Coordinates of C-alpha atoms in Angstrom, one line a residue:
M1 CA 2.2 239.2 -41.6
T2 CA 2.1 239.5 -45.3
I3 CA 4.4 242.2 -46.9
H4 CA 2.7 244.6 -49.3
P5 CA 3.6 243.4 -52.8
V6 CA 4.9 246.9 -53.8
L7 CA 7.2 246.9 -50.8
A8 CA 8.4 243.4 -51.6
E9 CA 8.9 244.3 -55.3
V10 CA 10.9 247.5 -54.5
T11 CA 13.1 245.7 -52.0
Q12 CA 13.8 242.9 -54.4
R13 CA 14.8 245.4 -57.1
I14 CA 17.2 247.1 -54.7
V15 CA 18.7 243.7 -53.7
E16 CA 19.3 242.7 -57.2
R17 CA 20.8 245.9 -58.4
S18 CA 23.0 246.2 -55.2
H19 CA 24.2 242.5 -55.3
A20 CA 27.8 243.2 -56.3
S21 CA 28.4 246.2 -54.1
R22 CA 26.6 244.9 -51.1
S23 CA 28.4 241.6 -51.3
A24 CA 31.7 243.4 -51.4
Y25 CA 30.7 245.6 -48.4
L26 CA 29.8 242.6 -46.2
A27 CA 32.9 240.8 -47.2
K28 CA 34.8 243.9 -46.0
I29 CA 33.2 244.2 -42.6
D30 CA 33.3 240.4 -42.0
A31 CA 37.1 240.5 -42.6
A32 CA 37.4 243.5 -40.2
R33 CA 35.9 241.8 -37.2
G34 CA 39.1 239.9 -36.4
K35 CA 39.5 237.9 -33.2
G36 CA 39.6 239.2 -29.6
A37 CA 39.9 242.8 -28.3
K38 CA 41.4 245.1 -31.1
R39 CA 43.7 246.8 -28.7
H40 CA 45.6 243.7 -27.8
H41 CA 46.9 243.5 -31.4
L42 CA 48.6 246.9 -31.0
S43 CA 52.2 247.4 -30.3
C44 CA 53.0 248.3 -26.7
G45 CA 53.7 251.9 -27.7
N46 CA 50.4 252.1 -29.6
L47 CA 48.4 250.7 -26.6
A48 CA 50.2 252.9 -24.1
H49 CA 49.2 256.0 -26.0
G50 CA 45.7 254.7 -26.2
F51 CA 45.1 254.5 -22.4
A52 CA 47.7 257.1 -21.1
A53 CA 45.1 259.6 -19.9
C54 CA 42.7 257.1 -18.4
G55 CA 42.1 256.6 -14.7
E56 CA 43.6 253.6 -13.0
H57 CA 40.6 251.4 -13.2
D58 CA 40.0 252.1 -16.9
K59 CA 43.8 251.9 -17.6
D60 CA 44.0 248.4 -15.9
A61 CA 41.0 247.2 -17.9
L62 CA 42.3 248.4 -21.2
R63 CA 45.7 247.1 -20.4
N64 CA 44.9 243.6 -19.0
G65 CA 41.2 243.1 -19.6
H66 CA 39.4 241.5 -22.5
A67 CA 36.0 243.2 -22.3
A68 CA 34.8 245.7 -25.0
N69 CA 35.9 249.3 -25.2
I70 CA 33.2 251.5 -26.6
A71 CA 34.0 254.5 -28.8
I72 CA 31.9 257.6 -28.1
V73 CA 31.7 259.9 -31.2
T74 CA 30.1 263.1 -30.2
A75 CA 28.6 266.1 -31.9
Y76 CA 28.4 268.1 -28.7
N77 CA 28.5 271.8 -28.6
D78 CA 26.4 274.2 -26.6
M79 CA 25.3 276.5 -29.3
L80 CA 23.0 273.9 -30.8
S81 CA 20.1 273.4 -28.5
A82 CA 19.6 269.8 -29.5
H83 CA 23.2 268.9 -28.7
Q84 CA 23.8 270.9 -25.5
P85 CA 22.4 268.0 -23.3
Y86 CA 25.3 265.8 -24.7
E87 CA 27.7 267.7 -22.4
R88 CA 27.2 265.2 -19.6
Y89 CA 26.8 262.1 -21.8
P90 CA 30.4 260.9 -22.0
E91 CA 30.8 260.7 -18.2
L92 CA 27.4 258.9 -18.0
I93 CA 28.4 256.4 -20.8
R94 CA 31.8 255.8 -19.3
G95 CA 30.1 255.0 -15.9
L96 CA 27.5 252.7 -17.5
A97 CA 30.3 250.9 -19.3
R98 CA 32.4 250.4 -16.1
A99 CA 29.4 249.1 -14.2
R100 CA 29.1 246.4 -16.9
G101 CA 32.8 245.5 -16.7
A102 CA 33.7 247.4 -19.9
T103 CA 35.2 250.7 -20.8
A104 CA 34.3 253.7 -23.0
Q105 CA 36.3 256.6 -24.4
V106 CA 35.5 259.6 -26.3
A107 CA 37.0 258.7 -29.7
G108 CA 36.4 262.1 -31.3
G109 CA 34.1 265.0 -32.0
V110 CA 32.6 266.0 -35.3
P111 CA 31.5 269.4 -36.6
A112 CA 28.0 270.3 -35.7
M113 CA 26.6 273.4 -37.4
C114 CA 23.1 274.6 -36.9
D115 CA 21.1 275.1 -40.0
G116 CA 18.7 277.3 -38.0
V117 CA 21.5 279.8 -37.2
T118 CA 23.0 279.8 -40.8
Q119 CA 19.7 280.0 -42.7
G120 CA 20.1 282.7 -45.3
R121 CA 23.7 283.4 -44.3
P122 CA 26.9 282.5 -46.1
G123 CA 27.5 279.7 -43.7
M124 CA 24.5 277.8 -45.1
D125 CA 26.7 277.2 -48.3
L126 CA 28.8 274.9 -46.2
S127 CA 25.9 273.0 -44.6
L128 CA 25.3 270.1 -47.0
F129 CA 29.0 269.4 -47.5
S130 CA 29.4 269.4 -43.7
R131 CA 27.7 266.0 -43.9
D132 CA 30.6 264.5 -45.8
L133 CA 33.0 266.2 -43.5
I134 CA 31.3 264.8 -40.5
A135 CA 31.5 261.3 -42.2
M136 CA 35.3 261.7 -42.6
A137 CA 35.6 263.0 -39.0
T138 CA 33.7 260.0 -37.7
A139 CA 36.0 257.6 -39.6
V140 CA 39.0 259.4 -38.3
S141 CA 37.6 259.1 -34.8
L142 CA 37.3 255.3 -35.1
S143 CA 40.6 254.7 -36.8
H144 CA 42.7 253.8 -33.7
D145 CA 41.9 250.1 -33.3
M146 CA 41.1 250.6 -29.8
Y147 CA 37.3 249.7 -30.0
E148 CA 34.8 246.9 -30.3
G149 CA 31.7 248.9 -30.4
A150 CA 30.5 252.5 -30.8
V151 CA 27.8 254.9 -29.7
Y152 CA 27.0 258.1 -31.7
L153 CA 25.7 261.3 -30.1
G154 CA 24.2 263.3 -32.8
I155 CA 20.7 264.6 -33.9
C156 CA 20.5 267.5 -36.3
D157 CA 20.3 268.0 -40.0
K158 CA 23.6 266.8 -41.6
I159 CA 25.0 265.4 -38.4
V160 CA 23.2 262.1 -38.1
P161 CA 23.5 261.3 -41.8
G162 CA 27.2 262.1 -41.8
M163 CA 27.8 260.1 -38.6
L164 CA 25.9 257.1 -40.0
I165 CA 27.9 257.3 -43.3
G166 CA 31.1 257.4 -41.3
A167 CA 30.0 254.7 -39.0
L168 CA 29.1 252.4 -41.9
S169 CA 32.7 252.7 -43.0
F170 CA 33.4 250.9 -39.7
G171 CA 30.3 248.8 -40.1
H172 CA 31.9 245.8 -38.3
F173 CA 31.3 247.6 -34.9
S174 CA 28.2 247.0 -32.9
S175 CA 26.6 250.4 -32.7
A176 CA 23.8 252.6 -31.4
F177 CA 22.8 256.1 -32.0
I178 CA 21.7 257.9 -28.8
P179 CA 19.5 261.0 -29.1
S180 CA 18.8 263.6 -26.4
G181 CA 15.2 264.5 -27.1
P182 CA 13.1 267.5 -28.1
M183 CA 12.8 270.8 -26.2
P184 CA 9.5 271.6 -24.5
S185 CA 6.8 273.0 -26.8
G186 CA 6.9 276.7 -27.2
I187 CA 4.5 279.0 -28.8
P188 CA 2.3 277.3 -31.4
N189 CA 4.1 276.9 -34.7
E190 CA 1.2 278.6 -36.6
E191 CA 1.5 281.7 -34.4
K192 CA 5.3 281.8 -35.1
S193 CA 4.6 281.5 -38.9
K194 CA 2.1 284.3 -38.9
V195 CA 4.6 286.6 -37.2
R196 CA 7.2 285.7 -39.8
Q197 CA 4.8 286.5 -42.7
A198 CA 3.8 289.8 -40.9
F199 CA 7.5 290.7 -40.7
A200 CA 7.9 289.8 -44.5
A201 CA 5.0 292.1 -45.2
G202 CA 6.4 295.0 -43.2
K203 CA 3.7 294.6 -40.6
A204 CA 5.8 293.4 -37.6
S205 CA 9.0 294.8 -36.2
R206 CA 12.3 292.9 -35.8
A207 CA 11.8 293.0 -32.0
E208 CA 8.4 291.4 -32.4
L209 CA 9.8 288.7 -34.7
L210 CA 12.8 288.0 -32.3
E211 CA 10.4 287.6 -29.4
A212 CA 8.3 285.1 -31.4
E213 CA 11.3 283.2 -32.4
A214 CA 12.7 283.2 -28.8
R215 CA 9.5 281.9 -27.5
S216 CA 9.6 279.0 -30.0
Y217 CA 13.3 278.2 -29.6
H218 CA 13.5 278.5 -25.9
G219 CA 15.5 275.7 -24.2
A220 CA 17.7 272.7 -24.5
G221 CA 16.6 270.0 -26.9
T222 CA 15.7 269.5 -30.5
C223 CA 13.6 272.1 -32.3
T224 CA 10.1 270.8 -32.1
F225 CA 8.9 271.2 -35.7
Y226 CA 9.2 268.2 -38.0
G227 CA 12.2 269.1 -40.1
T228 CA 15.3 267.2 -40.9
A229 CA 16.5 266.9 -37.4
N230 CA 13.4 265.1 -36.1
S231 CA 13.1 263.2 -39.4
N232 CA 16.6 261.9 -38.5
Q233 CA 15.3 260.6 -35.2
M234 CA 12.3 258.9 -36.8
L235 CA 14.7 257.2 -39.2
M236 CA 17.2 256.0 -36.6
E237 CA 14.3 254.4 -34.7
I238 CA 12.5 252.8 -37.7
M239 CA 15.8 251.5 -39.1
G240 CA 16.7 249.9 -35.8
V241 CA 19.7 251.8 -34.5
H242 CA 17.9 253.7 -31.7
V243 CA 16.5 251.6 -28.8
P244 CA 12.6 251.7 -28.8
G245 CA 11.0 254.9 -27.7
A246 CA 14.2 256.9 -27.6
S247 CA 13.6 259.3 -30.4
F248 CA 11.3 261.9 -28.8
E249 CA 11.6 261.4 -25.1
A250 CA 12.4 264.6 -23.3
P251 CA 16.0 265.5 -22.4
D252 CA 17.6 265.1 -18.9
T253 CA 14.9 262.9 -17.4
P254 CA 15.3 259.6 -15.6
L255 CA 13.6 257.8 -18.4
R256 CA 16.0 259.4 -21.0
D257 CA 19.0 258.2 -18.9
A258 CA 17.5 254.7 -18.6
L259 CA 17.2 254.5 -22.5
T260 CA 20.7 255.7 -22.8
A261 CA 21.8 252.9 -20.4
L262 CA 19.8 250.4 -22.5
A263 CA 21.6 251.5 -25.6
V264 CA 25.0 250.9 -23.9
D265 CA 23.8 247.5 -22.8
R266 CA 22.8 246.6 -26.3
V267 CA 26.2 247.7 -27.8
L268 CA 28.0 245.5 -25.3
A269 CA 25.6 242.6 -25.8
T270 CA 26.2 242.5 -29.5
D271 CA 29.9 243.5 -29.7
C272 CA 32.4 241.5 -31.7
L273 CA 33.7 239.7 -28.6
G274 CA 30.5 237.7 -28.0
E275 CA 28.3 235.1 -29.6
H276 CA 25.5 237.5 -30.2
Y277 CA 27.6 239.7 -32.4
L278 CA 25.5 242.1 -34.6
P279 CA 27.4 244.8 -36.4
L280 CA 25.9 248.0 -37.8
G281 CA 26.6 247.0 -41.3
R282 CA 24.2 244.0 -40.9
I283 CA 21.5 246.1 -39.3
I284 CA 21.6 248.7 -42.2
D285 CA 20.6 246.3 -45.0
E286 CA 18.2 246.7 -48.0
R287 CA 15.1 246.1 -45.8
A288 CA 16.2 248.6 -43.3
I289 CA 16.7 251.2 -46.0
V290 CA 13.2 250.5 -47.4
N291 CA 11.8 250.8 -43.9
G292 CA 13.4 254.3 -43.7
V293 CA 11.8 255.4 -47.0
V294 CA 8.4 254.1 -45.7
G295 CA 8.7 256.0 -42.5
L296 CA 9.6 259.2 -44.4
H297 CA 6.5 258.9 -46.5
A298 CA 4.2 257.9 -43.6
T299 CA 5.2 261.0 -41.5
G300 CA 5.7 263.6 -44.3
G301 CA 9.4 263.8 -43.4
S302 CA 12.1 266.0 -44.7
T303 CA 13.0 266.1 -48.4
N304 CA 16.6 266.3 -47.4
H305 CA 16.5 262.5 -47.1
L306 CA 16.0 262.2 -50.8
L307 CA 19.7 263.1 -50.7
H308 CA 20.8 261.6 -47.4
L309 CA 19.2 258.2 -47.5
V310 CA 20.7 257.7 -51.0
A311 CA 24.2 258.5 -49.6
I312 CA 23.6 256.4 -46.5
A313 CA 22.5 253.4 -48.6
R314 CA 25.6 253.7 -50.8
A315 CA 27.8 253.7 -47.8
A316 CA 26.4 250.2 -47.0
G317 CA 26.9 249.0 -50.5
I318 CA 23.2 249.5 -51.4
E319 CA 21.9 251.4 -54.5
L320 CA 18.8 253.4 -53.6
R321 CA 17.2 255.5 -56.4
W322 CA 14.6 258.2 -56.4
D323 CA 12.3 255.8 -58.4
D324 CA 12.2 253.7 -55.4
F325 CA 10.9 256.6 -53.3
D326 CA 8.3 257.3 -55.9
A327 CA 7.1 253.7 -56.1
L328 CA 6.7 253.5 -52.3
S329 CA 5.0 256.9 -52.1
A330 CA 2.1 255.5 -54.1
V331 CA 1.2 252.9 -51.5
V332 CA 2.3 254.4 -48.1
P333 CA -0.4 256.4 -46.5
L334 CA 0.4 259.7 -44.5
L335 CA -0.3 258.8 -40.9
A336 CA 1.1 261.9 -39.1
R337 CA 0.7 265.6 -39.3
V338 CA 3.4 267.5 -37.6
Y339 CA 4.3 271.2 -38.3
P340 CA 4.8 272.3 -41.0
N341 CA 2.3 269.7 -42.2
G342 CA -0.1 270.3 -39.4
Y343 CA -0.6 272.3 -36.2
A344 CA 1.2 269.9 -33.8
D345 CA 4.9 269.5 -32.9
V346 CA 6.9 266.4 -32.2
N347 CA 6.0 266.4 -28.5
H348 CA 2.3 266.1 -29.4
F349 CA 3.2 263.3 -31.8
H350 CA 5.0 261.5 -29.0
E351 CA 2.2 261.9 -26.6
A352 CA -0.3 260.6 -29.2
G353 CA 1.6 257.2 -29.4
G354 CA 4.6 258.4 -31.4
M355 CA 6.9 255.9 -33.0
A356 CA 5.5 252.8 -31.3
Y357 CA 2.0 253.6 -32.7
L358 CA 3.4 254.5 -36.2
M359 CA 5.4 251.3 -36.4
D360 CA 2.7 249.1 -35.1
Q361 CA 0.2 250.4 -37.7
L362 CA 2.7 250.0 -40.5
L363 CA 3.7 246.5 -39.4
D364 CA 0.0 245.4 -39.2
A365 CA -0.5 246.6 -42.8
G366 CA 2.6 244.8 -44.2
L367 CA 4.2 248.2 -44.9
L368 CA 7.3 247.5 -42.9
H369 CA 9.9 244.6 -43.1
G370 CA 9.5 243.2 -39.6
D371 CA 12.1 240.6 -40.0
V372 CA 15.1 242.9 -39.8
H373 CA 18.0 243.1 -37.4
T374 CA 18.0 246.0 -35.0
I375 CA 20.2 247.0 -32.0
M376 CA 17.6 245.0 -29.9
G377 CA 18.2 241.8 -31.9
H378 CA 15.9 240.3 -34.5
G379 CA 12.6 241.8 -35.5
L380 CA 10.7 245.0 -34.9
D381 CA 8.2 243.7 -32.4
A382 CA 10.2 245.4 -29.5
Y383 CA 9.4 248.7 -31.3
R384 CA 5.7 248.3 -30.8
Q385 CA 6.3 248.8 -27.0
Q386 CA 6.4 252.0 -25.1
P387 CA 9.0 252.5 -22.2
S388 CA 8.3 253.7 -18.8
L389 CA 10.1 253.6 -15.4
V390 CA 8.6 251.3 -12.7
D391 CA 10.4 251.4 -9.3
G392 CA 13.4 252.9 -11.2
S393 CA 13.7 250.1 -13.8
L394 CA 12.6 250.2 -17.4
A395 CA 9.2 248.6 -18.2
W396 CA 7.5 248.0 -21.5
T397 CA 3.8 248.2 -22.4
P398 CA 2.3 247.3 -25.8
V399 CA 1.2 250.5 -27.5
S400 CA -2.5 251.1 -27.8
K401 CA -4.2 250.4 -31.1
E402 CA -6.0 253.7 -30.7
S403 CA -4.3 257.0 -31.4
G404 CA -4.0 259.4 -28.5
N405 CA -4.8 262.3 -30.8
R406 CA -6.3 261.8 -34.2
G407 CA -5.5 265.3 -35.3
V408 CA -1.7 264.3 -35.0
L409 CA -1.5 260.6 -35.6
R410 CA -3.9 258.2 -37.3
S411 CA -4.4 254.6 -37.9
I412 CA -3.8 252.9 -41.2
T413 CA -7.6 252.7 -41.8
E414 CA -8.1 256.5 -41.7
P415 CA -5.0 258.1 -42.9
F416 CA -4.6 261.8 -43.6
R417 CA -3.7 260.9 -47.2
H418 CA -3.7 257.6 -48.9
D419 CA -0.3 258.2 -50.5
G420 CA 3.0 259.5 -49.1
G421 CA 4.2 263.1 -48.8
L422 CA 7.1 263.0 -51.3
R423 CA 6.8 262.7 -55.1
M424 CA 9.2 262.7 -58.1
L425 CA 8.9 265.3 -60.8
K426 CA 10.2 264.8 -64.5
G427 CA 10.1 266.8 -67.6
N428 CA 12.1 269.0 -69.9
V429 CA 13.7 270.8 -66.9
G430 CA 15.2 267.4 -65.7
R431 CA 14.3 265.6 -62.5
G432 CA 13.3 266.9 -59.1
V433 CA 11.2 266.2 -56.0
I434 CA 8.3 267.9 -54.3
K435 CA 6.8 267.6 -50.8
V436 CA 3.0 267.6 -51.1
S437 CA 1.9 266.6 -47.6
S438 CA 1.1 270.2 -46.6
V439 CA 0.3 271.6 -50.1
P440 CA -3.4 272.5 -50.5
E441 CA -5.3 270.5 -53.0
D442 CA -6.0 273.5 -55.2
R443 CA -2.3 274.2 -55.5
M444 CA -1.1 270.8 -56.5
V445 CA -0.8 272.1 -60.1
V446 CA 0.6 275.6 -60.8
E447 CA 0.9 277.0 -64.3
A448 CA 2.3 280.5 -64.4
P449 CA 5.0 282.7 -66.0
A450 CA 8.6 282.2 -64.7
I451 CA 10.5 284.9 -62.9
V452 CA 14.2 283.9 -63.0
F453 CA 16.5 284.6 -60.0
D454 CA 20.1 283.6 -59.3
E455 CA 19.9 284.5 -55.6
Q456 CA 17.3 283.9 -53.0
D457 CA 17.8 287.5 -51.7
D458 CA 16.7 288.8 -55.1
V459 CA 13.2 287.3 -54.5
K460 CA 12.6 289.4 -51.4
A461 CA 14.1 292.5 -53.2
A462 CA 11.5 292.0 -56.0
F463 CA 8.7 291.6 -53.5
D464 CA 9.7 294.8 -51.7
R465 CA 9.6 296.6 -55.0
G466 CA 6.1 295.5 -55.6
E467 CA 6.9 293.3 -58.6
L468 CA 5.6 289.9 -57.3
N469 CA 1.8 290.7 -56.7
R470 CA 0.8 288.2 -59.4
D471 CA 0.9 284.5 -60.4
F472 CA 4.4 283.3 -61.1
V473 CA 6.9 280.5 -60.8
A474 CA 10.1 281.6 -59.0
V475 CA 13.0 279.9 -60.7
V476 CA 15.9 280.1 -58.3
R477 CA 18.9 278.5 -60.0
F478 CA 22.7 278.2 -59.6
Q479 CA 22.1 276.9 -56.1
G480 CA 23.2 273.2 -56.7
P481 CA 26.0 271.3 -55.2
R482 CA 28.6 272.4 -57.7
A483 CA 27.5 276.1 -57.7
R484 CA 26.8 277.0 -54.2
G485 CA 26.9 273.8 -52.2
M486 CA 23.1 273.4 -52.4
P487 CA 22.0 275.7 -49.5
E488 CA 18.6 275.6 -48.1
L489 CA 16.4 278.5 -49.3
H490 CA 14.1 279.1 -46.3
K491 CA 14.2 282.8 -46.7
L492 CA 11.9 282.3 -49.6
T493 CA 9.2 280.6 -47.5
P494 CA 7.6 283.6 -45.8
T495 CA 7.5 285.7 -48.9
L496 CA 6.0 283.0 -51.1
S497 CA 3.6 281.9 -48.4
L498 CA 2.3 285.5 -48.0
L499 CA 1.8 285.8 -51.7
Q500 CA -0.1 282.5 -51.8
D501 CA -2.2 283.6 -48.9
R502 CA -3.1 286.7 -51.0
G503 CA -4.6 284.4 -53.6
H504 CA -1.8 284.3 -56.0
R505 CA -0.8 281.0 -57.7
V506 CA 2.9 280.7 -56.9
A507 CA 5.4 278.0 -57.0
L508 CA 9.2 277.5 -56.6
L509 CA 11.4 275.6 -59.0
T510 CA 15.1 275.3 -57.9
D511 CA 18.3 273.2 -58.0
G512 CA 18.7 274.1 -54.3
R513 CA 17.1 272.6 -51.2
M514 CA 14.1 273.5 -48.9
S515 CA 14.4 270.6 -46.4
G516 CA 11.6 269.5 -44.0
A517 CA 10.1 273.0 -43.5
S518 CA 9.1 273.9 -47.0
G519 CA 5.5 274.3 -46.0
R520 CA 2.4 274.9 -48.0
V521 CA 3.9 276.5 -51.2
P522 CA 4.5 273.9 -54.0
A523 CA 8.3 273.6 -54.4
A524 CA 10.0 271.6 -57.1
I525 CA 13.5 271.2 -55.6
H526 CA 16.7 269.3 -56.1
V527 CA 16.4 269.9 -59.8
T528 CA 19.0 267.9 -61.6
P529 CA 21.1 268.4 -63.8
E530 CA 21.8 271.6 -61.9
A531 CA 22.3 275.0 -63.6
E532 CA 26.1 275.1 -63.0
A533 CA 26.4 271.8 -65.0
G534 CA 24.5 273.3 -67.9
G535 CA 21.2 271.7 -66.9
P536 CA 18.0 272.7 -68.5
I537 CA 17.0 274.8 -65.6
A538 CA 19.6 277.3 -66.9
R539 CA 17.6 277.7 -70.2
I540 CA 14.5 279.1 -68.5
R541 CA 13.9 282.8 -69.2
T542 CA 11.7 285.2 -67.4
G543 CA 8.3 285.1 -69.0
D544 CA 8.4 281.4 -70.0
L545 CA 5.2 279.5 -69.1
V546 CA 6.1 276.9 -66.5
R547 CA 3.9 274.1 -65.2
V548 CA 4.7 272.4 -61.9
D549 CA 2.3 269.4 -61.7
A550 CA 2.4 267.3 -58.5
V551 CA -0.6 265.2 -59.7
T552 CA 1.1 263.8 -62.8
G553 CA 4.6 264.2 -61.5
S554 CA 5.8 266.6 -64.2
M555 CA 7.7 269.9 -64.4
E556 CA 7.7 271.5 -67.8
V557 CA 8.6 274.7 -69.6
L558 CA 5.8 275.2 -72.1
V559 CA 7.7 276.5 -75.1
P560 CA 8.1 274.8 -78.5
A561 CA 10.5 271.9 -78.4
D562 CA 12.7 273.3 -81.2
E563 CA 13.1 276.6 -79.5
W564 CA 13.8 274.9 -76.0
N565 CA 16.5 272.6 -77.5
A566 CA 18.2 275.5 -79.4
R567 CA 18.6 277.6 -76.3
I568 CA 22.0 278.1 -74.8
P569 CA 22.1 277.6 -71.1
D570 CA 22.8 280.9 -69.1
N571 CA 26.3 280.9 -67.5
V572 CA 26.5 283.0 -64.3
D573 CA 29.8 284.1 -62.8
L574 CA 29.7 282.7 -59.4
S575 CA 33.0 284.2 -58.2
A576 CA 31.2 287.0 -56.4
H577 CA 29.2 284.4 -54.5
H578 CA 32.3 282.5 -53.3
T579 CA 33.5 285.0 -50.7
G580 CA 31.9 283.7 -47.6
M581 CA 34.3 282.8 -44.8
G582 CA 35.5 279.2 -45.1
R583 CA 34.1 278.6 -48.6
E584 CA 37.6 278.2 -50.1
L585 CA 38.1 275.1 -47.9
F586 CA 35.2 273.4 -49.5
A587 CA 36.3 273.9 -53.1
M588 CA 37.0 270.3 -53.5
F589 CA 33.6 269.4 -52.4
R590 CA 31.9 271.7 -55.0
Q591 CA 34.3 270.4 -57.7
S592 CA 33.7 266.7 -56.8
A593 CA 30.1 266.8 -55.9
V594 CA 27.8 264.2 -57.6
T595 CA 24.3 265.1 -58.8
A596 CA 21.3 265.4 -56.4
D597 CA 19.8 262.1 -57.2
L598 CA 23.1 260.4 -56.3
G599 CA 23.1 262.1 -52.9
A600 CA 24.8 265.5 -53.7
G601 CA 28.0 264.5 -51.9
V602 CA 31.6 263.5 -52.7
F603 CA 31.3 259.8 -51.9

């Protein structure tokens, strides 16, 4: 297999710019491996604390045995539908470890907020920074020198990136991420979207909207649209820290449990006590990071990963830049259409061939590095196989070269688009990103007067007053990491979508986020420098002509350069917006946050 030249060029560029930091990282994890079981280097008092609450079998194994002890880091709570199935996983994993002569302990839990519950609420201001808190909590969980490997139970938006960042700080452990799978398909996503728009227009009641939402989000498992949570699952599989086929298998099935058992097997087979040692920090290398970016483009994945992947890479000593995303986007075709980029959900994607089909197609085209390390060992060929149960045992079948549903998943020879779904934007407003995989061709360029807002709620209020029945670019600023914590602005989607459906040419320009569910309205997001830092977005005035051009990759305010450069950025008093419960605890995050193109976190 010949690697595509652009893939090779981008990877080499990343390797060269990351040489010093990556070498230092690898030296750190190599030194941390040590010799023998970690717990036997503890003092007697330390070790006694570590096994005090265990049953007699596990206590004896931890006290006298030399097999691995696996850390379980869990994001379980039963409010998040995706994480509710994890309630029974610790006992399952402990039993699997015992059956293999090893032990497992819950090392700790991490926060797990639901973006779906906090959308448009003050809690959303805490969401992005919860990623960094989760990373810290993961590291705290692993800090006891009791473990030789780890499994991570997490799925949703900031949880997997946070866990992975924290896990990479203990990158000398053999590690696997274990998902729980998506909930069954509910009402069609387009039907739900229509009810949302009808409610925004005052043509549906709250009871009708709640009924539609409840029929969509209706059971245990991950939400089925292709937002950040399911983009996380795609990334963990294509980067090799899920076992093959694990991402989108349904919860609480015999096959799901068999895949969980395989993940435990692989952690034990590659732990630091054996000759096949393969730590997480060696799996997540420059090639794996590039594979993740390719997967994001090929599936039209969440724009949140323009932040998360940059931060994840840095945790492994790798310097990933937005320019790398841009270069790869030009050559990676869009092979999947999953809502909001199409009618289907992730269950339909899985049934059509799913990750195995996607990776098989990309490997054949030279658009993935196949010579990487994964939790399965060396190479990605295992990920071309689909799992099933035969007489109670896992069996593997090569994936078909034909898609099971060409409306959802296509081959490399007939893609939905010949380029990826994410593009960079540059201009006199700064830098930003746009997701174009679901934007209509006639809306790839929007040039219209700006209407400036400092709160997303003000957009809906202006709509209700009848002020938005025209072409315009909504400029929603002071939403960046230092200002508000960079909340997602999904309350804007129904209103802007409705106006677009009425025939108006509308777009969004913001230093906030829209994640994987931004939909059909062109949205220039993650604008940096942010308004709170005096960025150019704070110079925009209502009435300025603004051009958002996803074809040329530009975002410009069309005023004379001398006037533009002479403007003083607006300075908004944000104290009134810092009153949400818990916000004061996140003051250090807002004060220390780096820019969006560096990951919008504190690391």
